[in-house]
Backbone as a ProteinNet text record, in pm:
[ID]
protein_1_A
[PRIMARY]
XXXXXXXXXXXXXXXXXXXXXXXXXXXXXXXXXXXXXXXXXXXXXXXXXXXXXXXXXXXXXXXXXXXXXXXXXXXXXXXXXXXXXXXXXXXXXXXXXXXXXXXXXXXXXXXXXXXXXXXXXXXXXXXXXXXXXXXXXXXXXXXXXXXXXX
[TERTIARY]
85.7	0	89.9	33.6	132.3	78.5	176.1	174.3	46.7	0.6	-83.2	-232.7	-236.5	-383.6	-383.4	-513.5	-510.9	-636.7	-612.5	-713.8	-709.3	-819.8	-869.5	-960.6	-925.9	-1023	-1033.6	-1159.8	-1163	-1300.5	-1316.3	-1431.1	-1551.5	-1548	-1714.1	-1698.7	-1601	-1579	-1451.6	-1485.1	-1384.1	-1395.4	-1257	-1253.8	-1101.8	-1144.5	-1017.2	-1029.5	-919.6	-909.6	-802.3	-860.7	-778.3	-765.5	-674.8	-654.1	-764.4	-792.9	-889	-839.1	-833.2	-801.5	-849.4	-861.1	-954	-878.5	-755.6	-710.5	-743.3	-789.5	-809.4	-965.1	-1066.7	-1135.9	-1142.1	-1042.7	-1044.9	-958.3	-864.6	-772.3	-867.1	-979.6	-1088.8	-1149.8	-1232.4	-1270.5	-1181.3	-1085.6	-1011.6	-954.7	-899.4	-930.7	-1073	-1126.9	-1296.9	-1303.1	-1276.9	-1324.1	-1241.1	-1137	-1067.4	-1129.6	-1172.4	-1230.6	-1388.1	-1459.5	-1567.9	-1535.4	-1429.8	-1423.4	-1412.1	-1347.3	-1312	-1418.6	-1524.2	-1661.6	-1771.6	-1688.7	-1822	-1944.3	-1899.9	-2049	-2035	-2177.5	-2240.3	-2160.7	-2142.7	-2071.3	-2204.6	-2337	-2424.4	-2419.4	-2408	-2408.3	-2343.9	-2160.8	-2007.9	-2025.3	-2095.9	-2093.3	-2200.7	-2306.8	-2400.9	-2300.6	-2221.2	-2142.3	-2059.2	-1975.9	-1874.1	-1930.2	-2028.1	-2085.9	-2126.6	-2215	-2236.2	-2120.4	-2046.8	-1875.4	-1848.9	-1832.3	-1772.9	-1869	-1963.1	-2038.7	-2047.6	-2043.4	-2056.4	-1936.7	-1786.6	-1675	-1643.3	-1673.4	-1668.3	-1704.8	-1843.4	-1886.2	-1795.2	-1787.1	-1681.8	-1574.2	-1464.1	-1367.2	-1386.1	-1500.7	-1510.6	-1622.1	-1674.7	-1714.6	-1655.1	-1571.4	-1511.3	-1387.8	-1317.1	-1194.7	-1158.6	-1213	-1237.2	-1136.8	-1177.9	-1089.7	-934.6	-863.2	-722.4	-692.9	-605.6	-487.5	-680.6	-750	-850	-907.2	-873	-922.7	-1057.5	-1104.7	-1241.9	-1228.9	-1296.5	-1335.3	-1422.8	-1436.6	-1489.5	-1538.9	-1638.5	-1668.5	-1763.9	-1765.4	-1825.5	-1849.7	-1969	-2007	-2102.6	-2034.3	-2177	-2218.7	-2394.8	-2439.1	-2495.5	-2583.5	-2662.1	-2752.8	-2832.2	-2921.7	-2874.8	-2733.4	-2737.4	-2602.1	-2549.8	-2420.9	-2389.8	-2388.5	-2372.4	-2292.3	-2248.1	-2174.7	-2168.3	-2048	-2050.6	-1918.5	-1944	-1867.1	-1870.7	-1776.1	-1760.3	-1657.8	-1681.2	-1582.3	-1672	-1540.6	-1560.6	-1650.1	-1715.1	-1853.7	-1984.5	-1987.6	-2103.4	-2211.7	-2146.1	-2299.1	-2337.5	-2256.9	-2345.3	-2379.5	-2558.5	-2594.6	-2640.8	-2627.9	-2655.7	-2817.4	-2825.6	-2979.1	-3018.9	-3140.8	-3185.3	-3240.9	-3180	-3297.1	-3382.4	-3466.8	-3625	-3596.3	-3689.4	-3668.1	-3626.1	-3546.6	-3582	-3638.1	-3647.1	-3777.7	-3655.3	-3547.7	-3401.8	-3298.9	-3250.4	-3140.2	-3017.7	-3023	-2886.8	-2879.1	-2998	-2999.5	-2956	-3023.2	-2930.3	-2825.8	-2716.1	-2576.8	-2479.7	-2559.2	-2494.2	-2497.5	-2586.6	-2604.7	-2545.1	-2501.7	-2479.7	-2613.1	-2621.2	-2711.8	-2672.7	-2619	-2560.8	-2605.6	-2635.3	-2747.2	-2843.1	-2914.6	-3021.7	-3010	-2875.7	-2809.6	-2810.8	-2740.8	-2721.5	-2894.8	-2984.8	-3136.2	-3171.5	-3149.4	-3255.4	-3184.2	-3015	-2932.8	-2977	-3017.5	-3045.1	-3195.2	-3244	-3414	-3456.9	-3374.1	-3421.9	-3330.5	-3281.7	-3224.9	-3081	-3064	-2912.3	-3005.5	-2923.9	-2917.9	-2811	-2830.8	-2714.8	-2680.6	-2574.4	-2578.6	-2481	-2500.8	-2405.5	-2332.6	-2210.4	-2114.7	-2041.9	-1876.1	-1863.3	-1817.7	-1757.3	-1681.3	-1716.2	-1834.7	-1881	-1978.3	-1980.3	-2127.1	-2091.5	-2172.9	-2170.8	-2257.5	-2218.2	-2358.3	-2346.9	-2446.8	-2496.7	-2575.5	-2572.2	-2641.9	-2632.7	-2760.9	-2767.9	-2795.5	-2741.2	-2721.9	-2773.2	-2936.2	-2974.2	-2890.2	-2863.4	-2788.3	-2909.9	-2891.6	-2969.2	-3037.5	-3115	-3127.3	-3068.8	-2989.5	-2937.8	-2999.3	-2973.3	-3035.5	-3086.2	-3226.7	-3352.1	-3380	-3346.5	-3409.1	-3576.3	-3649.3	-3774.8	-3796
-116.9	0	122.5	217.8	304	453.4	537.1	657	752.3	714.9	782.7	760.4	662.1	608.8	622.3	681.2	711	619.5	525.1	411	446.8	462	460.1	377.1	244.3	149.3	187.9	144.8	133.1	55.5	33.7	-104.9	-22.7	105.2	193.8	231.7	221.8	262	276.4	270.1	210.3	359.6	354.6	488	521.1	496.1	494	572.1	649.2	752.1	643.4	646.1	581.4	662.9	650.5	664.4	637.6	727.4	678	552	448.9	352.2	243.4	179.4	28.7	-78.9	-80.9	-159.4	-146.9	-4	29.8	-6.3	-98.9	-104.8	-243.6	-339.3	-456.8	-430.6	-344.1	-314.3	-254	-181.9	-144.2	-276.5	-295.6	-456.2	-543.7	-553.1	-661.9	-562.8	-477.1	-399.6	-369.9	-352.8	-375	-503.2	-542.2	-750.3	-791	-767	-758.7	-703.1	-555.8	-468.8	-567.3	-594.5	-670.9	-811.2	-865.6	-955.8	-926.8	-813.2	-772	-708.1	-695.3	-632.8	-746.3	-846.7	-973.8	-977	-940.2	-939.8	-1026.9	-1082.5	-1271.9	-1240.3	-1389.6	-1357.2	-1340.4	-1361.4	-1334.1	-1152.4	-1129.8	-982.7	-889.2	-936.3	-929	-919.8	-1059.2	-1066.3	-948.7	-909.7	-841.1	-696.1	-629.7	-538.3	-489.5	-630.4	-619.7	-631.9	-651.2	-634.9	-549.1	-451	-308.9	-189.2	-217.7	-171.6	-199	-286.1	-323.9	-259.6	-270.1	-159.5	-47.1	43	158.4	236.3	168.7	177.7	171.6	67.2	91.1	197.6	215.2	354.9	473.4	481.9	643.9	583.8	503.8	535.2	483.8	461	476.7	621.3	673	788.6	931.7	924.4	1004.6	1037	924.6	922	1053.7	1109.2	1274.8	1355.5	1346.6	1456.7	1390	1422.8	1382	1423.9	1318.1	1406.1	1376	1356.7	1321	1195	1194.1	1045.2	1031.7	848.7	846.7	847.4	787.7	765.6	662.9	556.5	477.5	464.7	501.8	501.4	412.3	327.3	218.3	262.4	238.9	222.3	128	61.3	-64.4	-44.1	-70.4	-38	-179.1	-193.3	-313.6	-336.8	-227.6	-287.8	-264.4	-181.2	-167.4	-143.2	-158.7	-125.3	-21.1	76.7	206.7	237	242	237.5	371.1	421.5	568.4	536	584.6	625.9	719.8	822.6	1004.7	988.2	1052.1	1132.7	1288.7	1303.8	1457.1	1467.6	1373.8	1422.7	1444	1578.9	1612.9	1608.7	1561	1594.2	1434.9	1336.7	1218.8	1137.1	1140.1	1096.6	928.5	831.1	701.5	719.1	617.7	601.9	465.4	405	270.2	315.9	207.5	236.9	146	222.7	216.2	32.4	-57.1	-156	-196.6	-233.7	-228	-373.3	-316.3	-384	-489.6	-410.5	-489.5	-575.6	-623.9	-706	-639.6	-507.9	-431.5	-327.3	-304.8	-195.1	-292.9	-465.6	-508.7	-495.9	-566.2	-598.2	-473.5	-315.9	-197.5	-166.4	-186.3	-110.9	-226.4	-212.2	-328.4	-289.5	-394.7	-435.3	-394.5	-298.9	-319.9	-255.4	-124.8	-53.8	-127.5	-206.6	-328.4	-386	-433.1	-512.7	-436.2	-354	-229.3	-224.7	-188.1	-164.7	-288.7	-404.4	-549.9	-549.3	-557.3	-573.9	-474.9	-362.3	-279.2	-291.7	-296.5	-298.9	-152.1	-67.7	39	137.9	91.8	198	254.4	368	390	556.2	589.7	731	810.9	964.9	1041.9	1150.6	1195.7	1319.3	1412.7	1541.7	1641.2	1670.5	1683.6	1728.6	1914.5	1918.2	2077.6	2063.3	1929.8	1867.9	1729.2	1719.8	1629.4	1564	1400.3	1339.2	1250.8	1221.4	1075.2	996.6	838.2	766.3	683.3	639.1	603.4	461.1	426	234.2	170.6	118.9	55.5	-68	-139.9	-335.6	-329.1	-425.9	-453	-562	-541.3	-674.6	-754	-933.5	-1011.8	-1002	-998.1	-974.6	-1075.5	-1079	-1127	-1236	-1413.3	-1531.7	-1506.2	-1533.3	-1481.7	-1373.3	-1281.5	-1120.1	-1148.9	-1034.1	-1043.8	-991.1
0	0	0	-75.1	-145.1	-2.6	-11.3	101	55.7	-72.9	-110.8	-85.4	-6.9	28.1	173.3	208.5	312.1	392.3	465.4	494.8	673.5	692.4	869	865.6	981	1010.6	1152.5	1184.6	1353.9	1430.2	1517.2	1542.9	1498.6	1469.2	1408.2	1283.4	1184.3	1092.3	976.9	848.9	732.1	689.1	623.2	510.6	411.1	302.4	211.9	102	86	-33.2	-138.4	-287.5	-365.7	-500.1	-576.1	-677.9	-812.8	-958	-1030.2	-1126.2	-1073.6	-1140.1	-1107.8	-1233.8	-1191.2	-1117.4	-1108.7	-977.8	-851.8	-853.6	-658.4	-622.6	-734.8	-684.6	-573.3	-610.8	-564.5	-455.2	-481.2	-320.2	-217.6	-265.3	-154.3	-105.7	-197.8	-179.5	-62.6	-119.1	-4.7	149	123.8	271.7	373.2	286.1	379.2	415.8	345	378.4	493.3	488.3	630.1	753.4	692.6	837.5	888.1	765.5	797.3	893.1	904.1	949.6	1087.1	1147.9	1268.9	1285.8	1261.8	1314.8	1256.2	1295.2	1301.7	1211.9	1074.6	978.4	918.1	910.1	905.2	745.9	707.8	566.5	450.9	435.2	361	333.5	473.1	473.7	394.5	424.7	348.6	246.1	219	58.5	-40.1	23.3	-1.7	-15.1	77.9	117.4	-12.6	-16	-123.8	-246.8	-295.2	-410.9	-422.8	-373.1	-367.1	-365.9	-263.5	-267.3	-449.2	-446	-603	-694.1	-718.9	-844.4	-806	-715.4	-640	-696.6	-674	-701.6	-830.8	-921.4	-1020.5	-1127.7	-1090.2	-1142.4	-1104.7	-978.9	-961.4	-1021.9	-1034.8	-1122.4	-1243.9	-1319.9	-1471.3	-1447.1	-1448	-1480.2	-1436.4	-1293.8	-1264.8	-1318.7	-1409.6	-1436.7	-1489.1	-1606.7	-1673.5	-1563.9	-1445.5	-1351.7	-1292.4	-1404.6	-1328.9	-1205.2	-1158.3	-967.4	-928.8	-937.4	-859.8	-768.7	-635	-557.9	-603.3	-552.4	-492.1	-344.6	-292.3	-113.4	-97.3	-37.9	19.3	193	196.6	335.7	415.8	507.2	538.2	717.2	747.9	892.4	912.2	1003.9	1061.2	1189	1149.5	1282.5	1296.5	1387.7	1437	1335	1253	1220.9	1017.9	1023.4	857.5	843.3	755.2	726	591.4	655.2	502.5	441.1	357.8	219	190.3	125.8	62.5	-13.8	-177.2	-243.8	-308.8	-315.2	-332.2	-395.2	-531.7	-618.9	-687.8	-768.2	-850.9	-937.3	-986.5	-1085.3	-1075.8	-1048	-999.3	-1078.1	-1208.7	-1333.9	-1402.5	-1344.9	-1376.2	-1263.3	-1210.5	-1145.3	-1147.2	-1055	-1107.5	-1090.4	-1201.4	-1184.9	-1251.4	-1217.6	-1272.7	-1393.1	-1491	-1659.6	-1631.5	-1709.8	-1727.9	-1783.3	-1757.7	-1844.4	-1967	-2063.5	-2215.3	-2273.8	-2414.3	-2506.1	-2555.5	-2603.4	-2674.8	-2628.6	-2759.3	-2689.5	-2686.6	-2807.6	-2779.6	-2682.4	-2622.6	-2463.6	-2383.1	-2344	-2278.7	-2275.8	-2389.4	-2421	-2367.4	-2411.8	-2354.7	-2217.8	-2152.3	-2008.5	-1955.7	-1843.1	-1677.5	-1613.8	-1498	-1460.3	-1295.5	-1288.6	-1109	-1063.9	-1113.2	-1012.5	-984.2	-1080.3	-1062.3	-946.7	-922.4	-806.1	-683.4	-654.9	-585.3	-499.9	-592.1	-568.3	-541.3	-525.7	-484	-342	-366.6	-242.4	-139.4	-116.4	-55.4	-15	-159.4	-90.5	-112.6	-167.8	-247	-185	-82.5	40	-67.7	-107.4	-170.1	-248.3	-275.8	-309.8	-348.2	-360.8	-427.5	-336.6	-256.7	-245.4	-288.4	-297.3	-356	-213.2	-302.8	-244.2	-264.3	-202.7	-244.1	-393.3	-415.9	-510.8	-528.6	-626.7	-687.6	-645.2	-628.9	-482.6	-421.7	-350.8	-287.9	-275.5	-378.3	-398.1	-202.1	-169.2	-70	-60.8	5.7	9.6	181.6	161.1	328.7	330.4	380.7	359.6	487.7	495.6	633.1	678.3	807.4	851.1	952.3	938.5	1030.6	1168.3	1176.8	1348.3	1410.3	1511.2	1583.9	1638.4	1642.8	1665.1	1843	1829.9	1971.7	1967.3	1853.3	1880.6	1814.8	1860.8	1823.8	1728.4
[MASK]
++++++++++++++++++++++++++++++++++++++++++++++++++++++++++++++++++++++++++++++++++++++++++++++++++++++++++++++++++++++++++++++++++++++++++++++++++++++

């Protein structure tokens, strides 16, 4: 890990500034997966986590790329009942959004399907917010109730 990434873990919270490149999405990936393990999240959960992490991420560094010398950020907090997700970069003018269904097979073949993912994994919970410099997409992974809770 290079001096240029700046990663704070701690038993309430993840947070990593990376570079716009498609390698740093899996180096996020596997540093969270670590932190997830030390804050005891069931692995259905993880896995739910890191897949959202992973398309979340992907989008900011393929659409943000445009702004050179520009990080993303990855930000993760788990609570008892959700675990929230934030990824923030510099483009403030392309917002994610779900397409409308299509009729075709070449609207399939073009679009991905991860916001799709993103939106089932969540349960709708994820969103956009603006930033001073650019946004931050947002996502909440319910986690299990705890075995005898009511």
């Amino acid at each position: 890990m290079s001096a240029s990434h700046a990663i704070t873990t701690s038993e309430a919270s993840f947070d990593i500034q990376l570079p716009m490149t498609a390698r740093s999405v899996p180096l996020a990936r596997s540093v969270l997966e670590a932190a997830m393990s030390k804050w005891d999240v069931d692995s259905g959960t993880r896995d739910d986590v890191l897949l959202v992490v992973g398309e979340l991420s992907a989008n900011a560094v393929t659409h943000a790329r445009k702004f050179p010398g520009r990080q993303w950020r990855l930000a993760v907090v788990p609570n008892p009942e959700v675990i929230r997700v934030e990824v923030s970069d510099a483009d403030a003018e392309r917002h994610p959004e779900l397409s409308p269904p299509s009729d075709g097979e070449q609207d399939d073949a073009e679009r991905g399907r991860g916001l799709e993912l993103v939106d089932t994994l969540t349960g709708g919970a994820w969103g956009v917010a603006e930033r001073v410099v650019g946004k931050t997409v947002w996502a909440q992974i319910k986690r299990p109730a705890p075995l005898g809770a009511s």
